[in-house]
Short mmCIF file of C-alpha atoms in Angstrom, two decimals:
data_model
loop_
_atom_site.label_atom_id
_atom_site.label_comp_id
_atom_site.label_asym_id
_atom_site.label_seq_id
_atom_site.Cartn_x
_atom_site.Cartn_y
_atom_site.Cartn_z
CA MET A 15 100.24 104.01 -25.23
CA LYS A 16 101.17 100.39 -24.55
CA PHE A 17 99.51 97.39 -26.21
CA SER A 18 99.07 94.03 -24.54
CA LEU A 19 99.69 90.86 -26.52
CA ALA A 20 95.95 90.28 -26.62
CA GLN A 21 95.53 93.68 -28.28
CA PHE A 22 98.56 93.36 -30.58
CA PHE A 23 97.67 90.12 -32.39
CA PRO A 24 94.32 91.33 -33.80
CA LEU A 25 96.07 94.44 -35.12
CA LEU A 26 98.81 92.31 -36.67
CA LEU A 27 96.28 90.06 -38.37
CA LEU A 28 94.43 93.10 -39.69
CA LEU A 29 97.68 94.53 -41.08
CA LEU A 30 98.65 91.24 -42.73
CA GLY A 31 95.18 90.93 -44.23
CA SER A 32 95.45 94.43 -45.71
CA VAL A 33 98.85 93.61 -47.24
CA ALA A 34 97.51 90.36 -48.70
CA SER A 35 94.49 92.15 -50.15
CA ALA A 36 96.70 94.79 -51.74
CA ALA A 37 98.95 92.09 -53.21
CA ALA A 38 95.95 90.22 -54.61
CA ALA A 39 94.62 93.43 -56.16
CA SER A 40 97.96 94.19 -57.83
CA ASN A 41 98.41 90.56 -58.94
CA PRO A 42 94.97 89.37 -60.10
CA PRO A 43 94.49 85.70 -61.01
CA ARG A 44 95.98 84.86 -64.38
CA LEU A 45 93.62 84.35 -67.29
CA ASN A 46 92.93 80.82 -68.45
CA VAL A 47 92.99 79.79 -72.12
CA LEU A 48 90.56 77.52 -73.93
CA HIS A 49 92.00 76.84 -77.40
CA ILE A 50 89.61 75.11 -79.81
CA VAL A 51 90.94 73.94 -83.18
CA SER A 52 88.86 72.48 -86.01
CA ASP A 53 90.38 70.40 -88.80
CA ASP A 54 89.94 71.30 -92.50
CA LEU A 55 87.28 73.91 -91.80
CA ASN A 56 86.69 76.76 -94.23
CA ASP A 57 84.57 79.81 -93.38
CA ASN A 58 81.26 78.02 -93.98
CA LEU A 59 79.79 79.18 -90.66
CA GLY A 60 76.66 81.11 -89.85
CA ALA A 61 78.73 83.82 -88.15
CA TYR A 62 80.62 84.30 -91.43
CA GLY A 63 77.42 84.73 -93.38
CA HIS A 64 76.98 81.28 -94.89
CA PRO A 65 73.33 80.97 -95.92
CA VAL A 66 72.99 77.21 -95.38
CA VAL A 67 75.38 75.86 -92.72
CA LYS A 68 73.99 75.78 -89.19
CA THR A 69 76.51 76.61 -86.45
CA PRO A 70 74.56 78.06 -83.52
CA ASN A 71 77.28 77.50 -80.93
CA LEU A 72 80.13 79.14 -82.81
CA ASP A 73 77.69 81.89 -83.76
CA ARG A 74 77.07 82.60 -80.07
CA LEU A 75 80.81 82.62 -79.43
CA ALA A 76 81.18 85.18 -82.22
CA ALA A 77 78.32 87.21 -80.72
CA ARG A 78 80.22 87.63 -77.45
CA GLY A 79 83.73 87.85 -78.90
CA VAL A 80 85.69 89.37 -81.76
CA ARG A 81 85.25 87.70 -85.12
CA PHE A 82 88.16 88.23 -87.47
CA ALA A 83 86.81 88.74 -90.96
CA ARG A 84 90.19 88.49 -92.68
CA ALA A 85 92.30 85.81 -91.01
CA TYR A 86 94.61 83.62 -93.09
CA CYS A 87 96.65 80.46 -92.62
CA ASN A 88 100.33 80.38 -93.54
CA TYR A 89 100.21 76.92 -95.13
CA PRO A 90 97.08 75.16 -96.47
CA VAL A 91 97.80 71.66 -95.10
CA CYS A 92 97.43 70.22 -91.58
CA ASN A 93 100.94 69.49 -90.32
CA PRO A 94 102.77 72.51 -91.78
CA SER A 95 100.04 74.87 -90.62
CA ARG A 96 99.96 73.50 -87.09
CA VAL A 97 103.73 73.54 -86.71
CA SER A 98 103.65 77.15 -87.90
CA PHE A 99 101.01 78.56 -85.56
CA LEU A 100 102.12 76.48 -82.58
CA SER A 101 105.75 77.53 -83.00
CA GLY A 102 104.98 81.13 -83.94
CA ARG A 103 107.20 80.74 -86.99
CA ARG A 104 106.51 80.74 -90.69
CA PRO A 105 106.94 77.71 -92.97
CA ASP A 106 110.15 79.08 -94.49
CA THR A 107 111.59 78.96 -90.96
CA THR A 108 110.02 75.71 -89.73
CA ARG A 109 110.89 73.99 -93.06
CA VAL A 110 107.88 71.77 -92.46
CA VAL A 111 105.96 71.61 -95.74
CA THR A 112 104.37 68.14 -95.73
CA ASN A 113 102.32 65.88 -93.50
CA GLU A 114 105.35 63.55 -93.24
CA THR A 115 107.95 65.87 -91.67
CA PRO A 116 108.16 65.49 -87.87
CA THR A 117 107.18 68.53 -85.84
CA ARG A 118 110.64 69.13 -84.38
CA ALA A 119 112.71 68.01 -87.38
CA TYR A 120 114.20 71.50 -87.68
CA LEU A 121 113.00 73.03 -84.41
CA PRO A 122 114.62 70.97 -81.64
CA GLU A 123 114.97 73.83 -79.15
CA VAL A 124 111.94 75.94 -80.02
CA VAL A 125 109.43 76.54 -77.20
CA PHE A 126 106.00 75.86 -78.66
CA LEU A 127 102.92 77.81 -77.58
CA PRO A 128 101.53 75.33 -75.02
CA GLU A 129 105.03 74.60 -73.75
CA PHE A 130 105.49 78.33 -73.06
CA PHE A 131 102.30 78.38 -70.97
CA ARG A 132 103.46 75.29 -69.13
CA GLN A 133 106.73 77.00 -68.30
CA GLN A 134 104.76 79.87 -66.79
CA GLY A 135 102.98 77.58 -64.33
CA TYR A 136 99.82 76.82 -66.33
CA ARG A 137 98.33 73.35 -66.34
CA THR A 138 98.44 72.44 -70.02
CA ILE A 139 95.92 69.91 -71.25
CA LYS A 140 95.43 68.51 -74.74
CA VAL A 141 92.55 66.38 -75.94
CA GLY A 142 92.42 65.42 -79.61
CA LYS A 143 94.26 66.83 -82.61
CA ILE A 144 96.30 69.94 -81.90
CA PHE A 145 99.64 68.91 -83.34
CA HIS A 146 99.41 66.64 -86.37
CA THR A 147 98.75 62.99 -85.55
CA GLY A 148 100.82 59.92 -86.29
CA PRO A 149 102.69 57.02 -84.69
CA GLY A 150 104.65 57.62 -81.48
CA ASP A 151 105.96 61.13 -80.88
CA ARG A 152 106.74 61.87 -84.52
CA PHE A 153 104.32 64.78 -84.57
CA GLU A 154 103.10 65.02 -80.99
CA ASP A 155 105.14 67.02 -78.50
CA PRO A 156 105.04 65.56 -74.96
CA ARG A 157 107.00 68.37 -73.37
CA CYS A 158 104.12 70.74 -74.11
CA TRP A 159 101.55 68.98 -71.94
CA ASP A 160 100.74 67.99 -68.39
CA VAL A 161 97.92 65.88 -69.82
CA ASP A 162 98.03 64.55 -73.38
CA ILE A 163 94.97 62.64 -74.65
CA ARG A 164 95.71 61.56 -78.20
CA GLU A 165 93.47 60.39 -80.99
CA ASN A 166 92.57 56.75 -81.38
CA ASP A 167 91.45 54.93 -84.51
CA THR A 168 87.79 55.85 -84.08
CA ALA A 169 88.62 59.45 -85.06
CA LYS A 170 88.86 58.21 -88.66
CA LYS A 171 87.18 54.79 -88.49
CA PRO A 172 84.07 54.62 -86.32
CA PRO A 173 82.96 51.18 -85.11
CA ALA A 174 81.12 49.26 -87.83
CA ARG A 175 78.10 48.84 -85.56
CA GLN A 176 77.61 52.63 -85.56
CA ILE A 177 77.63 53.10 -89.34
CA LEU A 178 74.14 53.61 -90.74
CA ARG A 179 75.19 54.38 -94.31
CA LYS A 180 77.75 56.21 -96.44
CA GLN A 181 77.01 59.30 -98.48
CA GLY A 182 78.77 61.01 -101.37
CA GLY A 183 82.54 61.33 -101.36
CA GLY A 184 83.62 60.52 -97.82
CA GLY A 185 80.37 60.89 -95.89
CA ILE A 186 79.71 58.43 -93.03
CA VAL A 187 76.34 58.63 -91.31
CA LEU A 188 76.28 57.29 -87.76
CA ARG A 189 73.59 55.72 -85.65
CA ALA A 190 75.10 56.93 -82.38
CA PRO A 191 74.70 59.67 -79.78
CA ASP A 192 77.26 62.47 -79.83
CA GLU A 193 78.99 61.29 -76.68
CA ASP A 194 79.79 57.92 -78.28
CA THR A 195 81.76 59.51 -81.12
CA TRP A 196 85.39 60.61 -81.13
CA ASP A 197 84.75 64.34 -81.24
CA GLY A 198 82.01 63.91 -78.67
CA PHE A 199 84.59 62.31 -76.41
CA VAL A 200 87.07 65.14 -77.06
CA ALA A 201 84.59 67.76 -75.90
CA ARG A 202 83.48 65.92 -72.78
CA LYS A 203 86.95 64.80 -71.73
CA ALA A 204 88.26 68.34 -72.17
CA VAL A 205 85.46 69.63 -69.94
CA ALA A 206 86.23 67.04 -67.24
CA LEU A 207 89.93 67.93 -67.23
CA LEU A 208 89.12 71.64 -67.25
CA GLU A 209 86.91 71.14 -64.21
CA GLU A 210 89.77 69.37 -62.41
CA ALA A 211 92.10 72.29 -63.12
CA VAL A 212 89.51 74.76 -61.80
CA ALA A 213 89.02 72.69 -58.64
CA ALA A 214 92.79 72.67 -58.08
CA GLY A 215 92.93 76.46 -58.40
CA GLN A 216 95.54 76.30 -61.15
CA PRO A 217 95.44 78.47 -64.30
CA PHE A 218 94.84 76.27 -67.32
CA TYR A 219 95.59 76.14 -71.02
CA VAL A 220 93.16 73.58 -72.40
CA ALA A 221 93.46 72.68 -76.08
CA ALA A 222 90.57 70.75 -77.63
CA GLY A 223 91.25 69.55 -81.17
CA PHE A 224 88.29 68.33 -83.18
CA ARG A 225 88.86 66.02 -86.15
CA ARG A 226 85.77 67.20 -88.02
CA PRO A 227 84.96 68.30 -90.61
CA HIS A 228 88.07 66.56 -92.02
CA THR A 229 87.29 63.57 -94.23
CA PRO A 230 85.76 61.16 -93.70
CA TYR A 231 82.78 63.39 -92.91
CA ILE A 232 81.65 61.45 -89.86
CA ALA A 233 78.56 62.65 -88.01
CA PRO A 234 75.40 61.25 -86.39
CA GLU A 235 72.33 61.08 -88.60
CA LYS A 236 70.60 64.08 -86.99
CA TYR A 237 73.25 66.40 -88.43
CA TYR A 238 72.90 64.91 -91.91
CA ALA A 239 69.16 65.52 -91.64
CA LEU A 240 69.85 69.27 -91.50
CA TYR A 241 70.88 69.38 -95.16
CA HIS A 242 69.18 68.48 -98.42
CA PRO A 243 71.71 67.37 -101.05
CA ASP A 244 69.48 68.18 -104.02
CA ALA A 245 69.46 71.84 -102.96
CA LEU A 246 73.27 72.11 -102.89
CA THR A 247 75.38 72.94 -105.94
CA PRO A 248 79.17 73.48 -106.01
CA ARG A 249 80.56 76.77 -107.30
CA PHE A 250 82.61 75.25 -110.12
CA GLY A 251 82.87 78.63 -111.84
CA PRO A 252 82.55 79.46 -115.54
CA PRO A 253 84.56 76.93 -117.59
CA GLU A 254 86.32 79.63 -119.63
CA HIS A 255 88.05 81.10 -116.55
CA LEU A 256 90.22 78.00 -116.19
CA ARG A 257 92.15 78.81 -119.38
CA LYS A 258 94.03 81.62 -117.62
CA ILE A 259 94.78 79.75 -114.40
CA PRO A 260 98.17 77.94 -114.21
CA ASP A 261 98.08 74.17 -113.91
CA LEU A 262 100.08 74.35 -110.67
CA ALA A 263 97.24 76.31 -109.11
CA LEU A 264 94.74 73.56 -109.94
CA SER A 265 95.80 70.60 -107.85
CA TYR A 266 93.42 68.19 -109.58
CA LYS A 267 95.65 68.56 -112.66
CA LEU A 268 98.60 67.20 -110.70
CA PRO A 269 99.27 63.43 -110.64
CA LYS A 270 96.67 61.82 -108.36
CA GLY A 271 95.19 65.22 -107.52
CA PRO A 272 91.64 64.87 -106.12
CA ARG A 273 88.70 66.27 -108.08
CA PHE A 274 85.40 67.09 -106.43
CA PRO A 275 82.68 64.56 -107.29
CA THR A 276 80.56 65.60 -110.26
CA GLU A 277 77.91 62.90 -109.84
CA ARG A 278 75.45 64.02 -107.15
CA PRO A 279 77.90 66.60 -105.76
CA GLY A 280 75.27 67.80 -103.30
CA ASP A 281 75.69 64.55 -101.37
CA THR A 282 79.31 65.40 -100.62
CA MET A 283 78.53 69.03 -99.81
CA ALA A 284 75.79 67.96 -97.40
CA ALA A 285 78.19 65.50 -95.75
CA TYR A 286 80.79 68.24 -95.20
CA TYR A 287 78.14 70.59 -93.82
CA ALA A 288 76.82 67.87 -91.50
CA ALA A 289 80.34 67.36 -90.15
CA ILE A 290 80.62 71.10 -89.51
CA SER A 291 77.33 71.21 -87.60
CA PHE A 292 78.38 68.17 -85.60
CA MET A 293 81.70 69.81 -84.69
CA ASP A 294 79.81 72.97 -83.76
CA ALA A 295 77.65 71.01 -81.33
CA GLN A 296 80.76 69.61 -79.63
CA ALA A 297 82.22 73.12 -79.35
CA GLY A 298 78.94 73.98 -77.66
CA VAL A 299 79.67 71.43 -74.94
CA LEU A 300 82.82 73.40 -74.09
CA LEU A 301 81.03 76.74 -74.15
CA ASP A 302 78.28 75.38 -71.92
CA ALA A 303 80.93 74.39 -69.38
CA LEU A 304 82.23 77.96 -69.29
CA ASP A 305 78.67 79.13 -68.61
CA ARG A 306 78.16 76.58 -65.84
CA LEU A 307 81.49 77.28 -64.16
CA ASN A 308 81.28 81.09 -64.55
CA LEU A 309 84.63 81.17 -66.34
CA TRP A 310 84.03 83.76 -69.05
CA ASP A 311 85.40 86.63 -66.96
CA ARG A 312 88.75 84.87 -66.49
CA THR A 313 89.20 82.80 -69.64
CA VAL A 314 90.42 83.64 -73.13
CA VAL A 315 88.56 81.51 -75.67
CA VAL A 316 89.99 81.16 -79.16
CA PHE A 317 88.48 79.15 -82.00
CA HIS A 318 89.99 78.65 -85.44
CA SER A 319 90.78 76.03 -88.08
CA ASP A 320 94.15 74.98 -89.41
CA HIS A 321 93.38 76.06 -92.99
CA GLY A 322 90.49 76.47 -95.40
CA TYR A 323 88.91 73.95 -97.73
CA HIS A 324 87.66 73.56 -101.31
CA LEU A 325 84.28 72.15 -102.26
CA GLY A 326 84.50 72.15 -106.06
CA GLU A 327 85.65 75.70 -106.83
CA HIS A 328 87.65 76.44 -109.99
CA GLY A 329 86.40 73.48 -111.93
CA GLY A 330 86.62 70.84 -109.21
CA LEU A 331 89.16 71.65 -106.49
CA TRP A 332 88.72 69.48 -103.41
CA HIS A 333 90.40 69.49 -100.01
CA LYS A 334 93.42 71.83 -99.66
CA LEU A 335 97.01 72.29 -101.00
CA ASN A 336 96.01 75.36 -103.03
CA LEU A 337 96.48 79.11 -102.75
CA PHE A 338 93.04 80.48 -103.52
CA GLU A 339 90.87 82.34 -101.03
CA GLU A 340 88.89 79.23 -100.09
CA THR A 341 91.92 77.38 -98.71
CA THR A 342 93.91 80.30 -97.29
CA HIS A 343 91.10 82.12 -95.47
CA VAL A 344 90.20 80.70 -92.05
CA PRO A 345 87.59 81.38 -89.37
CA LEU A 346 89.03 82.96 -86.22
CA ILE A 347 87.04 84.04 -83.17
CA ILE A 348 88.43 85.26 -79.83
CA ALA A 349 86.40 86.03 -76.72
CA ALA A 350 88.47 87.62 -73.95
CA PRO A 351 87.51 89.23 -70.63
CA GLY A 352 86.85 92.94 -70.94
CA ARG A 353 86.71 92.87 -74.74
CA LYS A 354 83.52 93.99 -76.45
CA PRO A 355 81.88 91.98 -79.24
CA ALA A 356 83.00 93.18 -82.66
CA VAL A 357 84.09 92.26 -86.14
CA ALA A 358 87.77 92.99 -86.78
CA THR A 359 88.61 93.85 -90.37
CA GLY A 360 92.41 93.99 -90.15
CA LEU A 361 94.50 91.35 -91.89
CA VAL A 362 95.81 88.72 -89.46
CA GLU A 363 97.57 85.36 -89.79
CA LEU A 364 97.55 82.17 -87.75
CA VAL A 365 101.24 82.72 -86.98
CA ASP A 366 100.02 85.72 -84.94
CA LEU A 367 98.17 83.53 -82.44
CA TYR A 368 101.20 82.72 -80.28
CA PRO A 369 102.15 86.33 -79.42
CA THR A 370 98.48 87.33 -79.16
CA LEU A 371 97.57 84.71 -76.54
CA VAL A 372 100.74 85.39 -74.57
CA SER A 373 99.99 89.13 -74.57
CA LEU A 374 96.35 88.66 -73.61
CA CYS A 375 97.44 86.68 -70.57
CA GLY A 376 99.76 89.47 -69.44
CA MET A 377 103.07 87.77 -70.19
CA LYS A 378 106.10 88.97 -72.09
CA VAL A 379 106.24 87.71 -75.67
CA PRO A 380 109.36 85.56 -76.17
CA ALA A 381 111.98 86.46 -78.77
CA GLY A 382 112.14 84.74 -82.13
CA LEU A 383 108.45 84.73 -83.04
CA GLU A 384 107.50 85.72 -86.57
CA GLY A 385 103.92 86.68 -85.85
CA THR A 386 102.53 89.91 -84.46
CA SER A 387 100.18 90.23 -81.50
CA PHE A 388 96.86 91.58 -82.73
CA VAL A 389 95.59 92.49 -79.25
CA PRO A 390 95.13 96.12 -80.44
CA LEU A 391 92.47 94.89 -82.88
CA LEU A 392 90.41 93.55 -79.98
CA ALA A 393 90.06 97.09 -78.66
CA GLN A 394 89.98 98.86 -82.03
CA PRO A 395 88.57 96.34 -84.52
CA ALA A 396 88.32 98.83 -87.40
CA ARG A 397 91.88 100.14 -87.17
CA ALA A 398 94.41 99.69 -89.97
CA TRP A 399 96.68 96.72 -89.44
CA LYS A 400 99.02 94.63 -91.60
CA ARG A 401 99.63 95.64 -95.19
CA ALA A 402 99.43 92.03 -96.34
CA VAL A 403 99.31 88.36 -95.35
CA PHE A 404 101.38 85.49 -96.78
CA THR A 405 100.68 81.83 -97.52
CA VAL A 406 102.94 79.26 -99.16
CA VAL A 407 102.60 75.71 -100.51
CA SER A 408 105.21 73.29 -101.85
CA ARG A 409 105.45 71.68 -105.27
CA ASP A 410 108.35 69.41 -106.20
CA GLY A 411 110.38 70.05 -109.35
CA VAL A 412 109.50 66.85 -111.19
CA SER A 413 105.80 66.02 -111.07
CA PHE A 414 104.85 69.14 -109.13
CA GLN A 415 103.29 66.99 -106.48
CA PRO A 416 103.80 68.35 -102.96
CA SER A 417 107.52 68.12 -102.27
CA LYS A 418 108.81 65.80 -99.57
CA GLU A 419 111.37 68.25 -98.22
CA TYR A 420 111.52 72.01 -98.01
CA ASP A 421 113.19 73.61 -101.02
CA PRO A 422 112.59 77.35 -101.59
CA LYS A 423 112.91 76.84 -105.36
CA TYR A 424 109.71 74.81 -105.38
CA ILE A 425 107.46 76.92 -103.20
CA GLY A 426 104.30 78.56 -104.52
CA ARG A 427 103.73 81.88 -102.76
CA THR A 428 100.70 84.11 -102.45
CA VAL A 429 100.31 87.56 -100.92
CA PHE A 430 96.97 89.22 -100.20
CA ASP A 431 96.75 92.92 -99.38
CA GLY A 432 93.06 93.01 -98.51
CA ARG A 433 91.99 93.66 -102.07
CA ARG A 434 94.43 91.99 -104.44
CA ARG A 435 95.87 88.49 -104.40
CA TYR A 436 99.11 87.83 -106.25
CA THR A 437 100.46 84.27 -106.54
CA ALA A 438 103.81 83.19 -107.99
CA TRP A 439 104.53 79.56 -108.90
CA PRO A 440 107.93 77.86 -109.22
CA ASP A 441 107.51 77.34 -112.97
CA GLY A 442 107.27 81.10 -113.53
CA THR A 443 103.49 81.30 -113.90
CA ALA A 444 101.52 83.80 -111.86
CA GLU A 445 98.04 84.97 -110.87
CA LEU A 446 96.56 88.34 -109.95
CA TYR A 447 93.00 88.77 -108.72
CA ASP A 448 91.15 91.92 -107.72
CA HIS A 449 88.64 91.07 -104.98
CA GLN A 450 86.85 94.37 -105.39
CA ASN A 451 85.62 93.26 -108.79
CA ASP A 452 86.26 89.52 -108.65
CA LEU A 453 85.53 88.06 -105.24
CA TYR A 454 85.72 84.45 -106.43
CA GLU A 455 89.06 84.85 -108.21
CA TYR A 456 87.85 83.98 -111.70
CA ALA A 457 89.70 86.64 -113.72
CA ASN A 458 93.48 86.15 -113.65
CA LEU A 459 94.89 89.57 -114.59
CA ALA A 460 98.60 88.70 -114.27
CA ALA A 461 99.30 88.61 -118.01
CA GLU A 462 97.17 91.59 -119.02
CA SER A 463 99.08 94.69 -120.06
CA ALA A 464 96.65 97.05 -118.30
CA HIS A 465 97.56 95.52 -114.93
CA GLN A 466 101.36 95.33 -115.11
CA ALA A 467 101.81 98.20 -112.65
CA GLU A 468 99.76 96.24 -110.11
CA VAL A 469 101.73 93.09 -110.87
CA ALA A 470 104.97 94.95 -110.20
CA GLU A 471 103.62 96.37 -106.95
CA MET A 472 102.42 92.98 -105.71
CA LYS A 473 105.66 91.29 -106.79
CA LYS A 474 107.58 93.76 -104.65
CA LEU A 475 105.23 93.18 -101.72
CA LEU A 476 105.78 89.44 -102.04
CA ARG A 477 109.54 89.85 -102.40
CA ASP A 478 109.84 92.20 -99.41
CA GLY A 479 107.90 89.68 -97.33
CA TRP A 480 106.19 89.81 -93.98
CA PRO A 481 108.66 92.13 -92.17
CA ALA A 482 107.74 94.91 -94.59
CA ALA A 483 104.00 94.35 -94.10
CA LEU A 484 103.87 94.72 -90.31
CA PRO A 485 101.39 97.21 -88.81
CA ALA A 486 102.57 100.71 -88.01
CA LYS A 487 103.40 101.22 -84.35
#
């Protein structure tokens, strides 16, 4: 049978269409990433069971995603933590242990997480604090981003005309709508840039970094109105427990170490909580955009903080730079297409984020990373995972203030195996806590003869390090 040209062209178009459809089916559109980072946030969220703090937006993210019940940072301070999880390397490798060391001081050729996505053809967008902030490019990393919107002074110092009053230690109450604040801008600018990427048909990696609840605790008055200071009391702990805790573990005993306010402490707690609820509302702006643009079925959403935070525990700890549960434990929530809502109980670390996001988006994990993809936990949230997680913090050898440069001799190290926490300090002191009987880490068992077998076991776990604690294949 012969075909005329008039008959041949429709058949050719049909064949080409079938080939294109088959190619599209075998190569579906790549998943987007929305990466939300909060600054100095502990696990005081509704989704984590906090009885007071109101976080309806992050709670709804947790309700549709996987909430990680036991996620831990690798360094309890902003810059070292961010360099670690963005590089996929641990602080002993990055050698970044202070807020003064530039991001790439020891990592000139490392491909950071957003840079990797950019290399794969993603449009990478940053608004706010993802890397640590500072003058010039000391901490920022321009080669990671197609669009880089950095913090301005209002992130820490709102305009005087907006300030209604101050409250407690670091609280600043604003007379301003959300959109006229720094974090309000971060959320709305990130949405606008996300919309542009969607319109252009390009896969995106959008990173939105909120400054709150970092001090100063800046938030509009309506968020302060959610909390009643007189009803809030810090968990200082029984005074006698402090006798068995090493001085190096209690940063307020160090020169110039901050101590949580003891006069009207509820004012400061309420200010911190108000800043959390304010940040939660801005996260809600991002989640609302995903609803409006129907992006949930093609976007991985991850929310976490850079480290935990103290609000008076252990006799007055405040801020970070410590190795207790409050500063090492972090909130982590991931919502990914095709993944059912769940609570994952396996031990994970922030250094695991890099390989996890790369794997979720169907790409090959690059060599050299020191984290482990926890994608299997998204499908099997109750499965056994890592044997332990590791966090470090620096102390110099003179005043035991945070050291200015990395020196392994002056690093405090803690290992947590899901039940027991063992911490070793550079002066030879140590701590051992059993969470099964002592959730708040009041009873230091390290020197007790009845627990020396456990001390030896945990010492070995700490000495063997993270390679020996990886999940079984």
